[in-house]
Amino acid sequence: MVREQLIPRGIVDARVQAAMQTIPRHLFVEDALHAQAYGDFPLPIGEGQTISQPYIVALMTQALGLQGHETVLEIGTGCGYQAAVLSHLCEKVYTVERIKPLFIKARRRFDRLHYLNIVCKPDDGTLGWPEHGPYDAIIVTAAGPEIPPPLIEQLADPGVLVMPTGARLSQDLIVLTKKNGRTTSRCIEAVRFVKLIGDHGWKE
Ligand code: SAH
């Protein structure tokens, strides 16, 4: 997966490569999908949601530029795979999931696989998680019409946020950076994500 899908497409961060080489991606999907877990495509995780293709997970993670000391907020825990990747690369991961059954399964996985630096809660992540901020990095793994203002507020300075934004069926993957009180953003890829639903996302 790393050699064939990530490196040729520009995933050069050795720490991201190593994390994704180490993490057992098959343990984050249903048994029937084990054989497909390392394929070059997204997979269903239940409740109409999907885990992103490995390349997109790697691209978003690499865009955060993590060194190891950071506190990271993830919106959209899903099956927990992206959070597991982050947990290898930073100090602490806070992750929020709005669908309770997915939250429960992900929390069980984190316990079983001993991901001790991941804290999760069931909630509307478009509001962020103000108690533990500001965050050095924020990653949103569902797509909304705009970047939720509470997330920009809870981003540290300096800080970096990655999120797909745009229409319901196709979006730009945006990297927003905050530095010296100013934010700038750029698009790094055209993507298609499941919907971010909440106060500062889509209404349904
Ligand atoms: N990072 C996940 C990707 C899951 S898909 C993984 O590695 O599996 C995106 C997830 O975002 C879905 O589980 C969906 O329920 C969740 N989501 C959508 N809107 C949300 C919101 N407002 N707050 C928290 N999670 C949300």
mmCIF file of C-alpha atoms and ligand atoms in Angstrom:
data_model
loop_
_atom_site.group_PDB
_atom_site.id
_atom_site.type_symbol
_atom_site.label_atom_id
_atom_site.label_comp_id
_atom_site.label_asym_id
_atom_site.label_seq_id
_atom_site.Cartn_x
_atom_site.Cartn_y
_atom_site.Cartn_z
ATOM 1 C CA MET A 1 0.000 0.000 0.000
ATOM 2 C CA VAL A 2 2.699 2.488 1.000
ATOM 3 C CA ARG A 3 5.037 1.568 -1.852
ATOM 4 C CA GLU A 4 2.448 1.367 -4.610
ATOM 5 C CA GLN A 5 -0.210 3.914 -3.630
ATOM 6 C CA LEU A 6 1.404 6.543 -1.417
ATOM 7 C CA ILE A 7 5.029 7.117 -2.418
ATOM 8 C CA PRO A 8 4.379 7.436 -6.197
ATOM 9 C CA ARG A 9 1.707 10.076 -5.474
ATOM 10 C CA GLY A 10 3.959 12.303 -3.419
ATOM 11 C CA ILE A 11 3.605 11.084 0.173
ATOM 12 C CA VAL A 12 7.200 11.882 1.139
ATOM 13 C CA ASP A 13 6.812 12.300 4.937
ATOM 14 C CA ALA A 14 8.690 9.278 6.328
ATOM 15 C CA ARG A 15 6.727 9.384 9.601
ATOM 16 C CA VAL A 16 3.417 9.198 7.735
ATOM 17 C CA GLN A 17 4.748 6.321 5.620
ATOM 18 C CA ALA A 18 5.922 4.455 8.729
ATOM 19 C CA ALA A 19 2.654 4.962 10.621
ATOM 20 C CA MET A 20 0.565 3.692 7.732
ATOM 21 C CA GLN A 21 2.892 0.763 7.232
ATOM 22 C CA THR A 22 2.477 -0.204 10.893
ATOM 23 C CA ILE A 23 -1.254 0.255 11.538
ATOM 24 C CA PRO A 24 -3.418 -2.827 10.844
ATOM 25 C CA ARG A 25 -6.012 -1.134 8.585
ATOM 26 C CA HIS A 26 -7.991 -4.400 8.275
ATOM 27 C CA LEU A 27 -8.857 -4.279 11.976
ATOM 28 C CA PHE A 28 -10.823 -1.059 11.373
ATOM 29 C CA VAL A 29 -13.321 -2.613 8.927
ATOM 30 C CA GLU A 30 -15.796 -5.504 9.124
ATOM 31 C CA ASP A 31 -14.404 -9.043 8.794
ATOM 32 C CA ALA A 32 -15.963 -9.472 5.330
ATOM 33 C CA LEU A 33 -13.855 -6.544 4.061
ATOM 34 C CA HIS A 34 -10.495 -7.633 5.521
ATOM 35 C CA ALA A 35 -9.154 -8.747 2.139
ATOM 36 C CA GLN A 36 -9.925 -5.342 0.618
ATOM 37 C CA ALA A 37 -8.674 -3.211 3.494
ATOM 38 C CA TYR A 38 -5.403 -2.202 1.792
ATOM 39 C CA GLY A 39 -6.955 -1.496 -1.631
ATOM 40 C CA ASP A 40 -6.760 1.842 -3.440
ATOM 41 C CA PHE A 41 -10.372 2.861 -2.666
ATOM 42 C CA PRO A 42 -12.686 3.953 0.160
ATOM 43 C CA LEU A 43 -14.616 1.264 2.089
ATOM 44 C CA PRO A 44 -17.991 1.235 3.859
ATOM 45 C CA ILE A 45 -17.861 1.368 7.677
ATOM 46 C CA GLY A 46 -21.617 1.178 8.400
ATOM 47 C CA GLU A 47 -24.312 3.848 8.940
ATOM 48 C CA GLY A 48 -23.834 4.993 5.334
ATOM 49 C CA GLN A 49 -20.305 6.262 6.088
ATOM 50 C CA THR A 50 -16.919 5.396 4.546
ATOM 51 C CA ILE A 51 -13.260 5.215 5.484
ATOM 52 C CA SER A 52 -11.187 7.220 2.971
ATOM 53 C CA GLN A 53 -8.855 5.665 0.435
ATOM 54 C CA PRO A 54 -5.350 5.240 1.970
ATOM 55 C CA TYR A 55 -3.868 7.956 -0.278
ATOM 56 C CA ILE A 56 -6.372 10.570 0.957
ATOM 57 C CA VAL A 57 -5.696 9.649 4.613
ATOM 58 C CA ALA A 58 -1.956 10.020 3.921
ATOM 59 C CA LEU A 59 -2.351 13.292 2.007
ATOM 60 C CA MET A 60 -4.452 14.926 4.742
ATOM 61 C CA THR A 61 -2.115 13.683 7.460
ATOM 62 C CA GLN A 62 0.987 14.860 5.631
ATOM 63 C CA ALA A 63 -0.593 18.304 5.137
ATOM 64 C CA LEU A 64 -0.720 18.717 8.937
ATOM 65 C CA GLY A 65 3.098 18.546 9.086
ATOM 66 C CA LEU A 66 3.116 16.860 12.508
ATOM 67 C CA GLN A 67 6.418 16.627 14.421
ATOM 68 C CA GLY A 68 5.304 14.671 17.501
ATOM 69 C CA HIS A 69 4.514 17.246 20.206
ATOM 70 C CA GLU A 70 1.116 18.398 18.881
ATOM 71 C CA THR A 71 -2.427 18.208 20.194
ATOM 72 C CA VAL A 72 -4.740 17.361 17.292
ATOM 73 C CA LEU A 73 -8.525 17.560 16.925
ATOM 74 C CA GLU A 74 -10.277 15.268 14.452
ATOM 75 C CA ILE A 75 -13.922 15.735 13.431
ATOM 76 C CA GLY A 76 -15.512 12.514 12.131
ATOM 77 C CA THR A 77 -14.027 9.546 14.025
ATOM 78 C CA GLY A 78 -15.781 6.992 11.800
ATOM 79 C CA CYS A 79 -14.031 3.650 12.244
ATOM 80 C CA GLY A 80 -11.070 5.284 13.990
ATOM 81 C CA TYR A 81 -8.406 4.593 11.363
ATOM 82 C CA GLN A 82 -7.464 8.234 10.731
ATOM 83 C CA ALA A 83 -7.258 8.839 14.493
ATOM 84 C CA ALA A 84 -4.957 5.821 14.828
ATOM 85 C CA VAL A 85 -2.653 7.250 12.152
ATOM 86 C CA LEU A 86 -2.588 10.603 13.957
ATOM 87 C CA SER A 87 -1.931 8.930 17.314
ATOM 88 C CA HIS A 88 1.410 7.646 15.993
ATOM 89 C CA LEU A 89 2.455 11.121 14.880
ATOM 90 C CA CYS A 90 1.474 13.514 17.676
ATOM 91 C CA GLU A 91 1.113 13.754 21.443
ATOM 92 C CA LYS A 92 -2.668 13.623 21.875
ATOM 93 C CA VAL A 93 -5.693 13.130 19.623
ATOM 94 C CA TYR A 94 -9.199 14.374 20.439
ATOM 95 C CA THR A 95 -11.817 13.021 18.056
ATOM 96 C CA VAL A 96 -15.562 13.648 17.758
ATOM 97 C CA GLU A 97 -18.195 11.486 16.001
ATOM 98 C CA ARG A 98 -21.883 12.367 15.652
ATOM 99 C CA ILE A 99 -23.187 8.812 15.036
ATOM 100 C CA LYS A 100 -23.284 7.004 18.386
ATOM 101 C CA PRO A 101 -22.886 3.382 17.154
ATOM 102 C CA LEU A 102 -19.752 4.378 15.201
ATOM 103 C CA PHE A 103 -18.385 6.200 18.252
ATOM 104 C CA ILE A 104 -18.961 3.109 20.423
ATOM 105 C CA LYS A 105 -17.226 0.777 17.964
ATOM 106 C CA ALA A 106 -14.289 3.138 17.494
ATOM 107 C CA ARG A 107 -13.800 3.540 21.234
ATOM 108 C CA ARG A 108 -13.747 -0.241 21.630
ATOM 109 C CA ARG A 109 -11.080 -0.462 18.913
ATOM 110 C CA PHE A 110 -8.924 2.197 20.568
ATOM 111 C CA ASP A 111 -9.099 0.247 23.853
ATOM 112 C CA ARG A 112 -8.438 -3.133 22.275
ATOM 113 C CA LEU A 113 -5.497 -1.896 20.190
ATOM 114 C CA HIS A 114 -4.094 0.203 23.086
ATOM 115 C CA TYR A 115 -4.283 3.630 21.480
ATOM 116 C CA LEU A 116 -3.879 5.358 24.810
ATOM 117 C CA ASN A 117 -3.457 8.914 23.508
ATOM 118 C CA ILE A 118 -6.824 9.071 21.722
ATOM 119 C CA VAL A 119 -9.833 10.591 23.494
ATOM 120 C CA CYS A 120 -13.215 10.450 21.744
ATOM 121 C CA LYS A 121 -16.746 11.667 22.333
ATOM 122 C CA PRO A 122 -20.118 11.477 20.567
ATOM 123 C CA ASP A 123 -21.187 15.006 19.581
ATOM 124 C CA ASP A 124 -21.568 17.549 16.799
ATOM 125 C CA GLY A 125 -17.962 18.220 15.862
ATOM 126 C CA THR A 126 -18.778 21.380 13.902
ATOM 127 C CA LEU A 127 -18.740 23.030 17.339
ATOM 128 C CA GLY A 128 -15.217 21.735 17.960
ATOM 129 C CA TRP A 129 -14.189 20.629 21.461
ATOM 130 C CA PRO A 130 -13.428 23.932 23.204
ATOM 131 C CA GLU A 131 -12.351 22.420 26.563
ATOM 132 C CA HIS A 132 -9.112 20.975 25.192
ATOM 133 C CA GLY A 133 -8.147 23.670 22.671
ATOM 134 C CA PRO A 134 -6.389 25.434 21.182
ATOM 135 C CA TYR A 135 -5.252 22.648 18.825
ATOM 136 C CA ASP A 136 -1.987 22.685 16.878
ATOM 137 C CA ALA A 137 -3.765 20.870 14.063
ATOM 138 C CA ILE A 138 -7.386 20.133 13.144
ATOM 139 C CA ILE A 139 -8.557 17.581 10.584
ATOM 140 C CA VAL A 140 -12.150 17.286 9.389
ATOM 141 C CA THR A 141 -12.880 14.005 7.611
ATOM 142 C CA ALA A 142 -16.344 14.913 6.303
ATOM 143 C CA ALA A 143 -17.221 17.674 3.829
ATOM 144 C CA GLY A 144 -19.144 20.846 4.580
ATOM 145 C CA PRO A 145 -20.154 24.019 2.758
ATOM 146 C CA GLU A 146 -17.534 26.032 4.684
ATOM 147 C CA ILE A 147 -14.974 25.649 7.436
ATOM 148 C CA PRO A 148 -16.924 25.847 10.734
ATOM 149 C CA PRO A 149 -15.968 29.124 12.494
ATOM 150 C CA PRO A 150 -15.605 27.428 15.935
ATOM 151 C CA LEU A 151 -12.846 25.251 14.461
ATOM 152 C CA ILE A 152 -10.915 28.273 13.190
ATOM 153 C CA GLU A 153 -11.281 29.839 16.657
ATOM 154 C CA GLN A 154 -10.011 26.689 18.381
ATOM 155 C CA LEU A 155 -6.991 26.417 16.065
ATOM 156 C CA ALA A 156 -3.712 27.497 17.704
ATOM 157 C CA ASP A 157 -1.463 30.183 16.220
ATOM 158 C CA PRO A 158 0.561 28.852 14.507
ATOM 159 C CA GLY A 159 -1.751 26.044 13.444
ATOM 160 C CA VAL A 160 -2.985 24.110 10.436
ATOM 161 C CA LEU A 161 -6.436 22.799 9.539
ATOM 162 C CA VAL A 162 -7.350 20.374 6.736
ATOM 163 C CA MET A 163 -10.915 19.945 5.508
ATOM 164 C CA PRO A 164 -12.850 19.180 2.319
ATOM 165 C CA THR A 165 -15.262 22.022 1.485
ATOM 166 C CA GLY A 166 -17.600 22.722 -1.402
ATOM 167 C CA ALA A 167 -20.773 21.195 -2.826
ATOM 168 C CA ARG A 168 -22.491 18.035 -1.602
ATOM 169 C CA LEU A 169 -21.036 15.805 -4.292
ATOM 170 C CA SER A 170 -17.559 17.222 -4.956
ATOM 171 C CA GLN A 171 -15.196 19.325 -2.923
ATOM 172 C CA ASP A 172 -11.775 20.944 -2.672
ATOM 173 C CA LEU A 173 -9.440 19.623 -0.015
ATOM 174 C CA ILE A 174 -8.452 22.857 1.760
ATOM 175 C CA VAL A 175 -5.366 23.434 3.896
ATOM 176 C CA LEU A 176 -5.835 26.493 6.104
ATOM 177 C CA THR A 177 -2.886 27.861 8.061
ATOM 178 C CA LYS A 178 -3.001 30.367 10.891
ATOM 179 C CA LYS A 179 0.124 32.408 11.583
ATOM 180 C CA ASN A 180 0.634 35.741 13.374
ATOM 181 C CA GLY A 181 -3.125 36.196 13.613
ATOM 182 C CA ARG A 182 -3.710 35.740 9.870
ATOM 183 C CA THR A 183 -5.228 32.786 8.050
ATOM 184 C CA THR A 184 -4.480 31.690 4.495
ATOM 185 C CA SER A 185 -5.874 28.732 2.602
ATOM 186 C CA ARG A 186 -5.089 26.692 -0.478
ATOM 187 C CA CYS A 187 -6.576 23.691 -2.258
ATOM 188 C CA ILE A 188 -4.398 20.570 -2.561
ATOM 189 C CA GLU A 189 -6.744 18.056 -4.233
ATOM 190 C CA ALA A 190 -10.221 17.552 -5.669
ATOM 191 C CA VAL A 191 -12.119 15.086 -3.468
ATOM 192 C CA ARG A 192 -15.478 13.509 -2.681
ATOM 193 C CA PHE A 193 -16.317 12.997 1.000
ATOM 194 C CA VAL A 194 -19.389 12.048 3.012
ATOM 195 C CA LYS A 195 -21.333 14.973 4.456
ATOM 196 C CA LEU A 196 -20.446 16.931 7.570
ATOM 197 C CA ILE A 197 -23.824 17.289 9.280
ATOM 198 C CA GLY A 198 -24.332 19.731 12.119
ATOM 199 C CA ASP A 199 -24.774 23.309 13.306
ATOM 200 C CA HIS A 200 -21.975 24.592 11.045
ATOM 201 C CA GLY A 201 -22.261 21.897 8.375
ATOM 202 C CA TRP A 202 -25.063 20.586 6.169
ATOM 203 C CA LYS A 203 -28.428 20.370 7.901
ATOM 204 C CA GLU A 204 -29.024 16.823 6.637
HETATM 205 N N1 SAH B 1 -11.861 9.568 9.831
HETATM 206 C C1 SAH B 1 -12.837 8.546 9.592
HETATM 207 C C2 SAH B 1 -13.666 8.870 8.366
HETATM 208 C C3 SAH B 1 -15.105 8.528 8.577
HETATM 209 S S1 SAH B 1 -16.232 9.225 7.413
HETATM 210 C C4 SAH B 1 -12.189 7.171 9.502
HETATM 211 O O1 SAH B 1 -10.946 7.063 9.540
HETATM 212 O O2 SAH B 1 -12.914 6.184 9.425
HETATM 213 C C5 SAH B 1 -16.668 10.754 8.190
HETATM 214 C C6 SAH B 1 -17.354 10.656 9.520
HETATM 215 O O3 SAH B 1 -17.735 11.983 9.903
HETATM 216 C C7 SAH B 1 -18.623 9.830 9.546
HETATM 217 O O4 SAH B 1 -18.468 8.799 10.484
HETATM 218 C C8 SAH B 1 -19.713 10.824 9.962
HETATM 219 O O5 SAH B 1 -20.702 10.275 10.811
HETATM 220 C C9 SAH B 1 -18.901 11.864 10.704
HETATM 221 N N2 SAH B 1 -19.535 13.175 10.858
HETATM 222 C C10 SAH B 1 -20.323 13.848 9.973
HETATM 223 N N3 SAH B 1 -20.722 15.026 10.494
HETATM 224 C C11 SAH B 1 -20.172 15.108 11.744
HETATM 225 C C12 SAH B 1 -20.204 16.076 12.789
HETATM 226 N N4 SAH B 1 -20.881 17.233 12.694
HETATM 227 N N5 SAH B 1 -19.515 15.821 13.926
HETATM 228 C C13 SAH B 1 -18.822 14.656 14.079
HETATM 229 N N6 SAH B 1 -18.755 13.710 13.122
HETATM 230 C C14 SAH B 1 -19.413 13.918 11.971
#
